[in-house]
Amino acid sequence: MSPRAREPLDIQDYLEASSDASSRTRAALLALIVASIVAFAAVLHTMQGRWMHERILAAQNIRSSYVAKELGPYPERRGLSADEYGERVRHYEHRYLGLCDALVKTDIENFIVSAPFIGFTFDVNDLDVLGAVGLFVVLLVYRFFLARELENLKLSFRAAKALGMAELDKFYILLSMRQVFTTPQSDFKSPSRFRSITHKILIWMPVAVLGVIEYDDCISFDIGADINNIHSVTGVSCGALGLIFSIWISSAVTARLFQMDKIWLDCRHEIEAWKKAQSPAAKSQHH
């Protein structure tokens, strides 16, 4: 018995394939944004000059305004006997030591980063290596997804055009309705400059985050070297390589995003030229 012949592809198949490719690219971009925010939050918590570090410095003086806001003003001697005053001072100093211990403990705990959705922790000094590898991998996956979306878009527009300009017009409208970050031109609205460059800027988030991580590693290199010089050198080197490769991938991705905008725009121009040629005024001039 001969196998059942498959029905030929129709335009709906191309529409679904292009939409799926766009969804994959969008999911990869969202993952890239989340990973960049998590990495930035981790390094922000442990940078020199961070808020917790400043709290510790402000709490070094027991009579500082910061300590007074947390524990109340330092006890005064007015109307108190020596024993009563000494008891209040000892109680205040006990609370002050508890505050200092809590600040130092919290500051040290900030150096242990928890990775959400994954369930493991790592030392923040490994963020240069893990951040460089993680962000580069996600960015690379996004680049592959975008390449497939770009190819699918070309094939789909070509298949729709082969069925006629009317089908191409319908296909363009249906596919543009499923876009989120890409903003094709329509009869109702032209894409604003802000919307057209926003997702291109988002692509550079990993580069910005890795740049901050590398900067923090360089200015605090002596601190890391006191703990382990080999690990510090390895971390800074891996961070630099990750930054360089991320710049390379981000540049390639940005070029492909501009190429995708051009494909949409060229298709729109073809449709507009066809509609203009089909208008009664154009037909009358032709005759």
GROMACS .gro file of C-alpha atoms in nm, residues 3-158:
model
  156
    3PRO     CA    1   0.199   0.590   0.171
    4ARG     CA    2  -0.061   0.859   0.194
    5ALA     CA    3   0.039   1.163  -0.008
    6ARG     CA    4   0.091   1.472   0.202
    7GLU     CA    5  -0.106   1.782   0.118
    8PRO     CA    6   0.108   2.059  -0.031
    9LEU     CA    7   0.219   2.342   0.196
   10ASP     CA    8  -0.010   2.641   0.210
   11ILE     CA    9   0.050   2.994   0.334
   12GLN     CA   10  -0.078   2.905   0.682
   13ASP     CA   11   0.217   2.668   0.726
   14TYR     CA   12   0.460   2.949   0.651
   15LEU     CA   13   0.271   3.181   0.886
   16GLU     CA   14   0.294   2.934   1.173
   17ALA     CA   15   0.661   2.861   1.107
   18SER     CA   16   0.749   3.230   1.102
   19SER     CA   17   0.545   3.294   1.416
   20ASP     CA   18   0.714   3.006   1.600
   21ALA     CA   19   1.056   3.138   1.502
   22SER     CA   20   0.961   3.484   1.629
   23SER     CA   21   0.837   3.335   1.958
   24ARG     CA   22   1.164   3.149   2.011
   25THR     CA   23   1.364   3.465   1.950
   26ARG     CA   24   1.141   3.661   2.185
   27ALA     CA   25   1.179   3.399   2.461
   28ALA     CA   26   1.558   3.405   2.421
   29LEU     CA   27   1.559   3.786   2.445
   30LEU     CA   28   1.353   3.776   2.765
   31ALA     CA   29   1.592   3.517   2.911
   32LEU     CA   30   1.882   3.744   2.817
   33ILE     CA   31   1.719   4.041   2.990
   34VAL     CA   32   1.646   3.843   3.308
   35ALA     CA   33   2.000   3.701   3.321
   36SER     CA   34   2.148   4.049   3.272
   37ILE     CA   35   1.934   4.197   3.552
   38VAL     CA   36   2.023   3.915   3.793
   39ALA     CA   37   2.396   3.950   3.718
   40PHE     CA   38   2.378   4.328   3.757
   41ALA     CA   39   2.191   4.300   4.087
   42ALA     CA   40   2.452   4.055   4.216
   43VAL     CA   41   2.748   4.280   4.135
   44LEU     CA   42   2.564   4.591   4.259
   45HIS     CA   43   2.521   4.426   4.602
   46THR     CA   44   2.893   4.371   4.641
   47MET     CA   45   3.056   4.670   4.470
   48GLN     CA   46   3.286   4.899   4.662
   49GLY     CA   47   3.071   5.189   4.783
   50ARG     CA   48   2.755   4.977   4.807
   51TRP     CA   49   2.487   5.079   5.057
   52MET     CA   50   2.562   4.804   5.309
   53HIS     CA   51   2.931   4.895   5.306
   54GLU     CA   52   2.840   5.260   5.366
   55ARG     CA   53   2.615   5.157   5.657
   56ILE     CA   54   2.906   4.978   5.821
   57LEU     CA   55   3.127   5.284   5.780
   58ALA     CA   56   2.854   5.509   5.921
   59ALA     CA   57   2.811   5.277   6.222
   60GLN     CA   58   3.179   5.291   6.320
   61ASN     CA   59   3.108   5.586   6.549
   62ILE     CA   60   2.867   5.496   6.827
   63ARG     CA   61   2.756   5.858   6.850
   64SER     CA   62   2.692   5.902   6.475
   65SER     CA   63   2.357   6.023   6.346
   66TYR     CA   64   2.305   5.691   6.163
   67VAL     CA   65   2.337   5.493   6.488
   68ALA     CA   66   2.108   5.741   6.660
   69LYS     CA   67   1.843   5.684   6.392
   70GLU     CA   68   1.864   5.308   6.439
   71LEU     CA   69   1.902   5.282   6.820
   72GLY     CA   70   1.801   5.622   6.944
   73PRO     CA   71   2.031   5.892   7.086
   74TYR     CA   72   2.326   5.803   7.304
   75PRO     CA   73   2.227   5.810   7.674
   76GLU     CA   74   2.276   6.137   7.858
   77ARG     CA   75   2.379   6.180   8.223
   78ARG     CA   76   2.111   6.433   8.318
   79GLY     CA   77   1.949   6.354   8.654
   80LEU     CA   78   2.089   6.000   8.667
   81SER     CA   79   2.316   5.845   8.924
   82ALA     CA   80   2.644   5.693   8.815
   83ASP     CA   81   2.505   5.340   8.842
   84GLU     CA   82   2.188   5.422   8.646
   85TYR     CA   83   2.384   5.605   8.379
   86GLY     CA   84   2.638   5.323   8.355
   87GLU     CA   85   2.359   5.067   8.318
   88ARG     CA   86   2.198   5.263   8.034
   89VAL     CA   87   2.532   5.303   7.859
   90ARG     CA   88   2.605   4.930   7.888
   91HIS     CA   89   2.257   4.847   7.753
   92TYR     CA   90   2.305   5.092   7.465
   93GLU     CA   91   2.650   4.957   7.384
   94HIS     CA   92   2.512   4.601   7.386
   95ARG     CA   93   2.248   4.702   7.132
   96TYR     CA   94   2.517   4.887   6.934
   97LEU     CA   95   2.736   4.576   6.914
   98GLY     CA   96   2.431   4.377   6.802
   99LEU     CA   97   2.369   4.631   6.526
  100CYS     CA   98   2.733   4.614   6.409
  101ASP     CA   99   2.727   4.232   6.412
  102ALA     CA  100   2.405   4.228   6.208
  103LEU     CA  101   2.545   4.474   5.952
  104VAL     CA  102   2.870   4.281   5.910
  105LYS     CA  103   2.688   3.946   5.888
  106THR     CA  104   2.448   4.079   5.625
  107ASP     CA  105   2.736   4.232   5.430
  108ILE     CA  106   2.925   3.901   5.426
  109GLU     CA  107   2.612   3.708   5.327
  110ASN     CA  108   2.574   3.940   5.027
  111PHE     CA  109   2.889   3.786   4.884
  112ILE     CA  110   2.700   3.457   4.845
  113VAL     CA  111   2.472   3.490   4.543
  114SER     CA  112   2.168   3.270   4.491
  115ALA     CA  113   2.082   3.187   4.131
  116PRO     CA  114   1.702   3.207   4.087
  117PHE     CA  115   1.516   2.932   3.901
  118ILE     CA  116   1.828   2.711   3.927
  119GLY     CA  117   1.867   2.661   4.300
  120PHE     CA  118   2.241   2.690   4.364
  121THR     CA  119   2.464   2.952   4.525
  122PHE     CA  120   2.809   3.079   4.437
  123ASP     CA  121   3.061   3.328   4.564
  124VAL     CA  122   3.030   3.669   4.405
  125ASN     CA  123   3.399   3.654   4.311
  126ASP     CA  124   3.302   3.383   4.061
  127LEU     CA  125   3.051   3.618   3.898
  128ASP     CA  126   3.304   3.730   3.640
  129VAL     CA  127   3.348   3.373   3.516
  130LEU     CA  128   2.987   3.255   3.555
  131GLY     CA  129   2.847   3.584   3.426
  132ALA     CA  130   3.074   3.588   3.123
  133VAL     CA  131   2.993   3.226   3.033
  134GLY     CA  132   2.621   3.248   3.111
  135LEU     CA  133   2.548   3.575   2.935
  136PHE     CA  134   2.761   3.480   2.636
  137VAL     CA  135   2.580   3.145   2.596
  138VAL     CA  136   2.234   3.304   2.617
  139LEU     CA  137   2.342   3.576   2.373
  140LEU     CA  138   2.478   3.311   2.136
  141VAL     CA  139   2.151   3.113   2.153
  142TYR     CA  140   1.961   3.431   2.076
  143ARG     CA  141   2.185   3.488   1.776
  144PHE     CA  142   2.104   3.140   1.639
  145PHE     CA  143   1.730   3.187   1.697
  146LEU     CA  144   1.743   3.525   1.524
  147ALA     CA  145   1.926   3.377   1.224
  148ARG     CA  146   1.651   3.115   1.186
  149GLU     CA  147   1.380   3.379   1.219
  150LEU     CA  148   1.549   3.590   0.953
  151GLU     CA  149   1.571   3.295   0.713
  152ASN     CA  150   1.210   3.192   0.780
  153LEU     CA  151   1.096   3.548   0.716
  154LYS     CA  152   1.267   3.555   0.375
  155LEU     CA  153   1.125   3.216   0.277
  156SER     CA  154   0.775   3.307   0.393
  157PHE     CA  155   0.761   3.637   0.207
  158ARG     CA  156   0.890   3.465  -0.106
   0.00000   0.00000   0.00000
